[in-house]
XYZ file of C-alpha atoms in Angstrom:
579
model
C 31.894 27.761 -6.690
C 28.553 29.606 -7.437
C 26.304 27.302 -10.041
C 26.741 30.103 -12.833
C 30.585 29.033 -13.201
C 29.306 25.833 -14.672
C 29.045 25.332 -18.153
C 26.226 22.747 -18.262
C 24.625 25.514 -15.608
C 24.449 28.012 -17.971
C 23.707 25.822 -20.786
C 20.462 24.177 -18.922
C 19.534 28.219 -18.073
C 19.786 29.469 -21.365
C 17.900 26.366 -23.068
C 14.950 27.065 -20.414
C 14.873 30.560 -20.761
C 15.746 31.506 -23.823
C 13.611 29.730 -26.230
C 11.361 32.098 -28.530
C 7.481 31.945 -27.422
C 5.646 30.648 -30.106
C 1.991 29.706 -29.802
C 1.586 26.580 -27.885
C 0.972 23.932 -31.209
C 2.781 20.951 -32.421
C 5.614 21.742 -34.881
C 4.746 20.021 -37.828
C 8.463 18.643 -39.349
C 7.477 16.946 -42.637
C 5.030 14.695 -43.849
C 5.948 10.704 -44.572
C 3.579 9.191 -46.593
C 0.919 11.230 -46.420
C 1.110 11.482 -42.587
C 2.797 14.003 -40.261
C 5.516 14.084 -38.461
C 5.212 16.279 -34.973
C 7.513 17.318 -32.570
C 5.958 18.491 -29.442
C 8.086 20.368 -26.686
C 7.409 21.376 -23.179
C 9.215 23.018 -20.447
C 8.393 23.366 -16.857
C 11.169 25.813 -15.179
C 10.818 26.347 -11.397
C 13.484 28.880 -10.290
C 13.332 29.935 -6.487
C 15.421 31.672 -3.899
C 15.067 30.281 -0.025
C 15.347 33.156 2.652
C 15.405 32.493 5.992
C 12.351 30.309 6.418
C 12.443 30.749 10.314
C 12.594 27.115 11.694
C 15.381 28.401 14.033
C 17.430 24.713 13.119
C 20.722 25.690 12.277
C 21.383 22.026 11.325
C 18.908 21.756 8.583
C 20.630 24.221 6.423
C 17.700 25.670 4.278
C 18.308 28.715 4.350
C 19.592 31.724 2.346
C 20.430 30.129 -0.826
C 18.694 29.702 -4.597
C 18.105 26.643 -6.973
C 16.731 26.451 -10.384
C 14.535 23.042 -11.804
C 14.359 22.455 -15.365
C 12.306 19.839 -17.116
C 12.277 19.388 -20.895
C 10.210 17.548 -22.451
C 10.441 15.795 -26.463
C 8.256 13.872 -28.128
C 8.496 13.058 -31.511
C 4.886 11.314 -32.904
C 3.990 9.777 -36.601
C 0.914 7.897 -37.069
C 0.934 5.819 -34.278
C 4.527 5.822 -33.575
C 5.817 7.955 -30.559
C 9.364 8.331 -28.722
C 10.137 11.082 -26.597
C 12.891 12.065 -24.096
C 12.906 14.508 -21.174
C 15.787 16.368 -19.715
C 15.905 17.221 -16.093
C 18.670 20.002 -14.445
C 18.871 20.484 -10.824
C 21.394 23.851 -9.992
C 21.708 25.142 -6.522
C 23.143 28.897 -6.114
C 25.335 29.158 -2.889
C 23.448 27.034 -0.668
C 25.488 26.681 2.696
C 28.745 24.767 3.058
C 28.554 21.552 4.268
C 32.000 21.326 5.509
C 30.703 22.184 9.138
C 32.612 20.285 11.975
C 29.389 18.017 11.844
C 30.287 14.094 10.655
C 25.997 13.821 10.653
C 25.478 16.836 8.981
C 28.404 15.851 6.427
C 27.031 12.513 5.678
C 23.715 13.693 5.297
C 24.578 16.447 2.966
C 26.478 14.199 0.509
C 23.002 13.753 -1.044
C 21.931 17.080 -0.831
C 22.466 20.541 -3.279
C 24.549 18.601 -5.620
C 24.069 19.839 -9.243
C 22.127 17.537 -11.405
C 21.671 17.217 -15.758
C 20.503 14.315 -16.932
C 17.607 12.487 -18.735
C 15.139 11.560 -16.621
C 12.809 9.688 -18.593
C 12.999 8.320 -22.410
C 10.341 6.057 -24.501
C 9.496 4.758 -27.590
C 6.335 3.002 -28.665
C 3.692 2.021 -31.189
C -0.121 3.151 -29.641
C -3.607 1.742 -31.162
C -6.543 1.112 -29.438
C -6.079 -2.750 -30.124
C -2.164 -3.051 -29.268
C 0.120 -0.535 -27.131
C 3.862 -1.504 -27.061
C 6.742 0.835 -24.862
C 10.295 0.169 -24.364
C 11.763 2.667 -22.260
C 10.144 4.516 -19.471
C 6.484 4.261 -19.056
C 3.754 4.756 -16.192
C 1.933 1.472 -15.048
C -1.351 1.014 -12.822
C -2.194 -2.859 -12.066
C -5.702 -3.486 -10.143
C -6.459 -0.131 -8.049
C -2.681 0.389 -6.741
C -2.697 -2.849 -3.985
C -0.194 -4.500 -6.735
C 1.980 -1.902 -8.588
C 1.036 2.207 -9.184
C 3.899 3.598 -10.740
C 2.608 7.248 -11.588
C 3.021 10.977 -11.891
C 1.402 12.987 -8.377
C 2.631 16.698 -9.280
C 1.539 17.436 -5.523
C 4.149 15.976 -3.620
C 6.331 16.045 -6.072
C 6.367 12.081 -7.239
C 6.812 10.672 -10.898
C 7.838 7.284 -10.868
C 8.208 5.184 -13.721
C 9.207 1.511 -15.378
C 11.783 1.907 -17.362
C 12.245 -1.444 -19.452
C 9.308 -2.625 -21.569
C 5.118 -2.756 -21.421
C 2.892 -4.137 -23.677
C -1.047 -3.918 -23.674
C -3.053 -6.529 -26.088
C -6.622 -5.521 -25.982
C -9.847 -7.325 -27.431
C -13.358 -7.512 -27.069
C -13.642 -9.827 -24.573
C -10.651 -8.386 -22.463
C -6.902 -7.175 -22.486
C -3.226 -8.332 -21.342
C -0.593 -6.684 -20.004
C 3.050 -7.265 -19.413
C 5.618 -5.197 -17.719
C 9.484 -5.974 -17.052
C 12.403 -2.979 -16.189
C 13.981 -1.018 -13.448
C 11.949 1.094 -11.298
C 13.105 4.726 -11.905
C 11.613 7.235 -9.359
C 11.975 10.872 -9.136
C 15.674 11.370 -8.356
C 15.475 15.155 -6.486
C 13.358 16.619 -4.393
C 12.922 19.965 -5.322
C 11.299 20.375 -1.680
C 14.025 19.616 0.293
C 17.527 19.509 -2.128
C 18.076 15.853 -1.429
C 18.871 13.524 -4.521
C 18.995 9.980 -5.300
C 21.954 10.190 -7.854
C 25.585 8.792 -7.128
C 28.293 10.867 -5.617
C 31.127 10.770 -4.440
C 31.827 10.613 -0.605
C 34.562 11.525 1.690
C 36.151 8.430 1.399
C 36.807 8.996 -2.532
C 34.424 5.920 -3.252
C 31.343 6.302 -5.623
C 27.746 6.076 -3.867
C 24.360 5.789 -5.104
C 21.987 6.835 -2.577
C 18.887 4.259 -4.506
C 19.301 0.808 -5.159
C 17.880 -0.195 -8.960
C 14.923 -2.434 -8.198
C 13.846 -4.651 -10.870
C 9.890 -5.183 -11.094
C 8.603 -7.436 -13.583
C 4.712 -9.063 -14.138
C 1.360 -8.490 -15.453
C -2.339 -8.537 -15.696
C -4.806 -10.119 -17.589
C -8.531 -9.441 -17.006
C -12.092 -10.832 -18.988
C -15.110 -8.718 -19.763
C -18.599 -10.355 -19.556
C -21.976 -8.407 -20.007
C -20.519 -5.546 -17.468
C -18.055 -7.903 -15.226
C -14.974 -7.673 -15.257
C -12.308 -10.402 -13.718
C -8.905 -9.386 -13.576
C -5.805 -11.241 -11.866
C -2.636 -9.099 -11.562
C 1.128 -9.573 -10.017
C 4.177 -8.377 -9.884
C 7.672 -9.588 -8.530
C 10.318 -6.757 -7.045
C 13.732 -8.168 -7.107
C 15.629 -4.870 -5.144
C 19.113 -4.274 -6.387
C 22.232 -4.423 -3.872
C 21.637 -2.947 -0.782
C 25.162 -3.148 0.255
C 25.934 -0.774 -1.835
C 23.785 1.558 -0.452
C 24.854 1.320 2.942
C 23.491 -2.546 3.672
C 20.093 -3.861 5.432
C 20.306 -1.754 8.454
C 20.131 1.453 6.196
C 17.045 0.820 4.888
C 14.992 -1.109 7.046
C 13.242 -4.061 7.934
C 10.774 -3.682 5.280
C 13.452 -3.448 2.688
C 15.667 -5.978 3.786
C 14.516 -8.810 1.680
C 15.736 -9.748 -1.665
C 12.455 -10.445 -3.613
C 8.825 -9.100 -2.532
C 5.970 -10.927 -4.699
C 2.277 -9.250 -4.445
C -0.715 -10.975 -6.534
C -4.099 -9.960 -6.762
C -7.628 -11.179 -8.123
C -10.088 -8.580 -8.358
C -13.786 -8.075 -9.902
C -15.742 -5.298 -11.032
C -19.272 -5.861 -11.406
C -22.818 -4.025 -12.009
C -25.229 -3.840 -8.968
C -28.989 -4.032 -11.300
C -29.577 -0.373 -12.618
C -28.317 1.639 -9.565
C -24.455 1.363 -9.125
C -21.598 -1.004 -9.120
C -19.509 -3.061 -6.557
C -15.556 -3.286 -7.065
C -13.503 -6.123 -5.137
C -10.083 -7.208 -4.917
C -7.927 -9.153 -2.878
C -4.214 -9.305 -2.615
C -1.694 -11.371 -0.827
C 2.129 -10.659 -0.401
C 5.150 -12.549 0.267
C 8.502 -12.188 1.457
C 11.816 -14.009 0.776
C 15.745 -14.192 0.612
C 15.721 -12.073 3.821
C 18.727 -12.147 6.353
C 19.453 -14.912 8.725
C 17.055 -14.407 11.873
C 14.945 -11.690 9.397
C 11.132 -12.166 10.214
C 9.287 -13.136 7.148
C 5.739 -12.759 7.810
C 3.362 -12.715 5.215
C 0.431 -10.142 4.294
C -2.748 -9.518 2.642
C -5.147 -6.690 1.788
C -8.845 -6.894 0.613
C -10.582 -3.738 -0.537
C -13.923 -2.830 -1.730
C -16.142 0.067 -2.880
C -19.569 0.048 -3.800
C -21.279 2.968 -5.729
C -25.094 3.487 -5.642
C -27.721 5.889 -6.668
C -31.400 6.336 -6.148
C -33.049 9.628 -7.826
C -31.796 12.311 -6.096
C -29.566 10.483 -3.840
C -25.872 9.059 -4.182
C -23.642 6.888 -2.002
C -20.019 5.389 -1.510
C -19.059 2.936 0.614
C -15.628 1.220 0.869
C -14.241 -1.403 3.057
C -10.750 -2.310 3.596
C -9.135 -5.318 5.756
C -5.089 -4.981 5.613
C -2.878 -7.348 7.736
C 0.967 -6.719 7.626
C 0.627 -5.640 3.870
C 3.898 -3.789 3.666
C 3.430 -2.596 -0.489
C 6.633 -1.997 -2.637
C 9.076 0.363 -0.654
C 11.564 1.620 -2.738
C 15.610 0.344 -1.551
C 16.929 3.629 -0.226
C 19.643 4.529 1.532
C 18.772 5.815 5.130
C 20.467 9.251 4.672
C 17.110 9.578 2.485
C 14.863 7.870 4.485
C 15.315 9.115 8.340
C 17.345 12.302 9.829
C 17.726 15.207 8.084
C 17.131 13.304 4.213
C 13.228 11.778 5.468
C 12.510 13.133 1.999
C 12.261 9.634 0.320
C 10.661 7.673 3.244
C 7.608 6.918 1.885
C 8.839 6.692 -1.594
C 7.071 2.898 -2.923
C 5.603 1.370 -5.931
C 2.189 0.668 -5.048
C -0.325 2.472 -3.170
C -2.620 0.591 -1.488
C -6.424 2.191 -0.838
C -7.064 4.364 2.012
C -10.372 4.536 1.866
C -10.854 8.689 2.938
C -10.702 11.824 1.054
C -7.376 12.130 -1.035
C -5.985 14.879 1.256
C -6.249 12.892 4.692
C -2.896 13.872 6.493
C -4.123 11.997 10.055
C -3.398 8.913 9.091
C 0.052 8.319 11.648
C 2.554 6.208 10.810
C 2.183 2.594 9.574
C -1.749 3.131 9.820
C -2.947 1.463 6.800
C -0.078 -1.675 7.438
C -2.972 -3.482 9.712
C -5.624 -1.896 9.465
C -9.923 -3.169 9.318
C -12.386 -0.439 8.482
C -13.960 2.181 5.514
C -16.031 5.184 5.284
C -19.380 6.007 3.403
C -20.721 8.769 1.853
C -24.466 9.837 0.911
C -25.431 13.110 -0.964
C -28.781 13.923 -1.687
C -29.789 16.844 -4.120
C -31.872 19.269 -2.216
C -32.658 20.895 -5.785
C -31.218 22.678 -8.386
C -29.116 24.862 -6.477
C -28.425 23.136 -3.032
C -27.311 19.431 -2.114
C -25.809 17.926 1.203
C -23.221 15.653 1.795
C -22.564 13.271 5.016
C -19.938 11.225 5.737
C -18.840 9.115 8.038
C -16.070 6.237 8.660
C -14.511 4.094 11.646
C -11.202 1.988 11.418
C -9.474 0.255 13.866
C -5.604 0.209 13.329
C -2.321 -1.694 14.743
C 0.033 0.152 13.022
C -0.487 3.722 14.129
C 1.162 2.891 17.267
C 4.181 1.373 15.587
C 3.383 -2.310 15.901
C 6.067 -3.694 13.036
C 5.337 -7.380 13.505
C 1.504 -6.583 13.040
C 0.315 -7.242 16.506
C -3.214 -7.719 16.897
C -3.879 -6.829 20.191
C -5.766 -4.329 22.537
C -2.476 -2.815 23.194
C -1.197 -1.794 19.648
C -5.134 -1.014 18.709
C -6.267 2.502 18.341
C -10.003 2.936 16.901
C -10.475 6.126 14.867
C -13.761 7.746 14.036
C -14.339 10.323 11.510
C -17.738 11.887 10.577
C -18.263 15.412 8.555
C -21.127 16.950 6.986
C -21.628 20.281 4.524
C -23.388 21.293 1.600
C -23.216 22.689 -2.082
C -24.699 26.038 -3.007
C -24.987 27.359 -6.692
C -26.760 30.490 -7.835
C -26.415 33.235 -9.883
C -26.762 30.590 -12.766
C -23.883 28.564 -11.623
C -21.572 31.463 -11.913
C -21.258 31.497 -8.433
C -21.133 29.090 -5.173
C -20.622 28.240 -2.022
C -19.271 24.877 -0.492
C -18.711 24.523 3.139
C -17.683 21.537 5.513
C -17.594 20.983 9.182
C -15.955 17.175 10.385
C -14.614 15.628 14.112
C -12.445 13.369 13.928
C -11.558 11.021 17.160
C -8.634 8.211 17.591
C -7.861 6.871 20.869
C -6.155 3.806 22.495
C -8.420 0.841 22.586
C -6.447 -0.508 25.544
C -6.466 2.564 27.491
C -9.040 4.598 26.197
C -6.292 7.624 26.075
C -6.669 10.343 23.418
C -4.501 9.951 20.658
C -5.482 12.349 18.097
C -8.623 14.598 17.970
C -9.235 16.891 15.438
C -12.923 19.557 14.827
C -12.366 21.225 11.682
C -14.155 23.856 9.354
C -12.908 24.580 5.698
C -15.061 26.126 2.776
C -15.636 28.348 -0.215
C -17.361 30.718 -1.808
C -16.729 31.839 -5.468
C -18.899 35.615 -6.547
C -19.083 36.380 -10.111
C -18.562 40.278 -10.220
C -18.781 41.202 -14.150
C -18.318 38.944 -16.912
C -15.139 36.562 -16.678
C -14.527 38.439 -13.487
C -14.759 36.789 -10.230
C -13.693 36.828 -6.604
C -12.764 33.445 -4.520
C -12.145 32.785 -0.767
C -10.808 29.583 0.677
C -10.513 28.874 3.972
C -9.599 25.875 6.653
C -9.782 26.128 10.633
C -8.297 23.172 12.390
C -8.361 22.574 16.127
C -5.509 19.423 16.571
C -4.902 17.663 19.804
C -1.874 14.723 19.022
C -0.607 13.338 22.276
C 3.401 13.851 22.324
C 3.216 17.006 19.884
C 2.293 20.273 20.942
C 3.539 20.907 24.408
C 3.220 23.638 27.173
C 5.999 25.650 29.437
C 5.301 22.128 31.666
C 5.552 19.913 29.011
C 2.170 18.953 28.709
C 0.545 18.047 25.490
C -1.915 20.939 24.507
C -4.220 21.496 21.422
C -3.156 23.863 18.801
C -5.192 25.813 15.903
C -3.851 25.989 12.271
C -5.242 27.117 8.674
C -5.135 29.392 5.808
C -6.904 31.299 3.897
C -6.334 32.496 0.616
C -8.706 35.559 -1.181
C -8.515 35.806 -5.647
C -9.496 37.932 -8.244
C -9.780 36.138 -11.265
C -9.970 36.636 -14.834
C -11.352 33.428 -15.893
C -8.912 31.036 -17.090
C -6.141 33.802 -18.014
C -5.301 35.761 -15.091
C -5.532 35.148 -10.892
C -3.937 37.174 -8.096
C -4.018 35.976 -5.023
C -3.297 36.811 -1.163
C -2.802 34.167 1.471
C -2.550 33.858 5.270
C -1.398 30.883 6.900
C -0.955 30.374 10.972
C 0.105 27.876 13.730
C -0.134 28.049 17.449
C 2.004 24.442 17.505
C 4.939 24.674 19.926
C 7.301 23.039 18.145
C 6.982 25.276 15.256
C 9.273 28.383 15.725
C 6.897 30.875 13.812
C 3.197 31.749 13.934
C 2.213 33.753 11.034
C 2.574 33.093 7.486
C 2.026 35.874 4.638
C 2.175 35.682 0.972
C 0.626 37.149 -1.918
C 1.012 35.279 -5.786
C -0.015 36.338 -9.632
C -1.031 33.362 -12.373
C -0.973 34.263 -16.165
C -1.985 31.345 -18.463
C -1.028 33.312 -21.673
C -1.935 30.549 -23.645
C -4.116 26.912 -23.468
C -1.087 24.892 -22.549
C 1.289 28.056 -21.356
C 1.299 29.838 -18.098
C 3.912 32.055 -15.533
C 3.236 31.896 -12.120
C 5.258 34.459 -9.054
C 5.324 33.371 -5.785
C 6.274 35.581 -2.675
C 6.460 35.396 0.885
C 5.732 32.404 3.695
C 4.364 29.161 3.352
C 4.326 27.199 6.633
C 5.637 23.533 6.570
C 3.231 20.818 6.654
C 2.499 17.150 5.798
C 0.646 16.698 2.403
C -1.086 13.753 1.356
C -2.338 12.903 -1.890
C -4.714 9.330 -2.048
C -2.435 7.561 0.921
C 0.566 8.951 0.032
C 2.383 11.353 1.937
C 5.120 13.901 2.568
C 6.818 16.755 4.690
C 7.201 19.888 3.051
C 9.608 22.502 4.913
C 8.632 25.601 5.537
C 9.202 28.161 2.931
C 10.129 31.846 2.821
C 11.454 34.054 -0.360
C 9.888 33.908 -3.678
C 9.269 31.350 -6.345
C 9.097 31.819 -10.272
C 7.427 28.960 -11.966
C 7.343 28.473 -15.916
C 5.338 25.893 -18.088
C 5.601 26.607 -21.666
C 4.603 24.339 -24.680
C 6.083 24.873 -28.009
């Protein structure tokens, strides 16, 4: 039955599309006591139809059907009082039947295109700058994401909250926090149509495709002439895994009842030229299965900050040993086969120590892991500085060593070094920023090539006349990854892949844009990738954006965390409007 037979359907389309523009401001309701009550609301609408994306996999079934996203958001604010709510709809317009004479693609498709409305987040608090209390859903940071970083990355499409209680008691000399609730993740992938919400199976018996994890704990931290000491921990207690499909549908990691991670970290000035930030965590297992493995891990991080005149650095330093994080209890049809698109879905997100959109970090890399990066940059003059940078790690977990195996055999050592520069003139109107970097990973054992990567991205912004400008961005990648890309004779072969995408923009209201993406990778069915795309922010806090034609799939990381995106063909309508 086509989406637009549903009731809720068309009541979820009409409330997101049919709402008069006003000018994006609070509506002011009344005033109590002198004081005003507001009532802010914002929706984000993404409405897209999938063509034929050209994987040539029958079995994924991504093709040749539409879905529409809604998320509404409410918040209602007086004095320092808020509460809010926020609606989210997931509709899918004739995607393809399931009922294929598949059992794997039925079971996997149980989670996948169902129709969603529900709210996805609610809250009420009181805020000051001395006390901040929250029951409901709320986003929580403890240390610099070794313990607990339950946040909102827009990117990969990842907004996971607490939803229970926080409070935050600040002072002069310091602050405490406490945190208690049920971890409550983003429950669809708009990427992929896979859900985490309970439905009904073949069998006639209910299903919920995420276990409710309960996370409870805390942080309390002391500030001294610039120092800072902090001590922070958390306790995950995950909710029945039977239910889900049992231990073996999740995985090792997830197979024990409670997972306890505690930190102690310090943040201190270095003299008059930068600052040093440490912390180290430990992490324990328990109430695993009979014959589990329980083996115990620990992280220590670092970064130090420095400048001298004209020049800057970054250093940071991490030592991990079988620190496994807080990996959400999900069912496998969402974690392997064709549903991978919760795998990496966890609570915490430990350091990675390279630039936030490293996607060549393979498998469990940062699970043992010793080694950092640094950075200098040194201001030429006005208009021109240089950057270097440069880091080595040695890893166990790339090559899949689960019981953290510290050994020539499971080691691979990884070296990555780049340089570019920064180029202003015309007043700062317009620039130029390029990059060239090598990257190199091999077997320690063997001294066989793993991974090896040159790459060249960069861009350069004109100013033609006024708010008027024209932008070009562009990466080049030449890959090698042993086991991907394969000849007629099956033997691994390097591959090229980039994009580059060419704007006209009337600064901030208006862009239109043209893009070109491309692959030589064999075991990607198409080469060429064309679209073309139009941005109008018709207001500060309001903008419309079309998207049409090909987006190749890749992996995209964000800080550590990462995730596949499918490839894409068709067009994409995406709303944000404030009222």
């Amino acid at each position: 039955m086509s989406a637009f037979n549903n009731p809720i359907a068309r009541a979820a389309l009409a409330a997101a599309l049919l709402l008069p523009g006003v000018s994006a401001q609070a509506f002011e309701l009344t005033s109590i006591q002198e004081s005003t009550l507001r009532l802010d609301i914002t929706a984000s609408t993404v409405a897209a139809f999938h063509a034929d994306n050209r994987d040539e996999d029958p079995v994924k079934l991504d093709d040749n059907y539409a879905d529409l996203y809604n998320r509404i958001n409410f918040q209602l604010a007086w004095t320092n009082w808020v509460a809010g709510l926020r609606l989210d709809t997931a509709t899918y317009i004739e995607p393809t039947d399931p009922s294929l004479n598949n059992d794997a693609i039925k079971n996997n498709m149980q989670a996948r295109y169902r129709d969603h409305y529900t709210i996805g987040k609610f809250y009420a608090g009181y805020v000051s700058p001395e006390l901040e209390v929250t029951a409901g859903d709320s986003y929580v940071s403890l240390g610099r994401g070794l313990v607990l970083s339950m946040r909102k990355q827009d990117e990969l499409g990842v907004d996971s909250t607490l939803q229970g209680g926080k409070i935050v008691a600040r002072a002069p000399w310091g602050s405490v926090t406490a945190i208690g609730g049920i971890a409550n993740p983003m429950m669809v992938d708009p990427a992929t149509g896979f859900s985490l919400y309970e439905s009904t199976s073949n069998d006639g018996k209910l299903t919920r495709y995420a276990a409710q994890d309960t996370i409870f704990g805390g942080r309390a931290d002391a500030n001294l002439e610039g120092y800072t000491l902090g001590v922070q921990g958390v306790r995950m207690m995950r909710g029945d895994i039977e239910k889900i499909g049992g231990v073996g549908a999740t995985g090792a990691q997830r197979a024990f009842e409670n997972n306890d991670i505690a930190s102690l970290s310090l943040q201190a000035p270095l003299v008059d030229f930068g600052s040093l930030y440490f912390e180290g965590a430990t992490q324990q297992l328990s109430g695993g299965q009979p014959g589990q493995r329980n083996d115990d891990g620990f992280a220590f991080y670092s970064s130090v900050n420095a400048g001298f005149g004209r020049i800057t650095g970054v250093a940071e330093l991490q030592h991990y040993r079988n620190f496994i994080g807080l990996p959400a209890t999900v069912a496998a049809k969402n974690v392997t086969g064709l549903g991978a698109a919760f795998s990496t879905l966890r609570y915490n997100a430990a350091p990675s120590t390279e630039n936030v959109d490293t996607d060549t970090r393979f498998n469990e890399f940062d699970r043992c892991v010793t080694g950092g990066r640094g950075r200098v940059d040194g201001r030429v003059n006005e208009r021109l500085s240089l950057h270097m940078l440069y880091g080595h790690w040695a890893t166990w977990g790339e090559a899949l060593s689960s019981t953290c195996d510290i050994s020539d055999a499971t080691q691979n050592n990884v070296d990555d070094v780049a340089g570019g520069f920064d180029l202003a003139f015309e007043e700062g109107a317009s620039s130029l920023f390029g990059q060239v970097g090598l990257r190199h990973d091999k077997s320690a054992a063997t001294d066989a090539l793993y991974y090896r990567e040159l790459y060249v991205k960069g861009t350069a912004v004109k100013q033609l006349s006024g708010p008027w400008s024209l932008e070009l961005v562009g990466r080049q990648r030449h890959r090698f990854q042993e086991g991907e890309s394969k000849n007629a004779a099956g033997e691994t072969i390097p591959w090229n892949e980039g994009e580059f995408y060419l704007s006209l923009r009337y600064s901030p209201w208006l862009i239109g844009a043209v893009g070109y993406e491309y692959t030589s990778n064999s075991v990607i069915a198409a080469d060429d990738y064309f679209n073309g795309q139009i941005a109008w922010k018709y207001s500060s806090d309001s903008s419309l954006k079309l998207f049409v034609g090909q987006q190749r799939g890749a992996l995209k990381c964000v800080s550590g965390t990462c995730r596949f995106f499918p490839a894409f063909e068709g067009a994409k309508l995406e709303w944000v409007q404030r009222y």
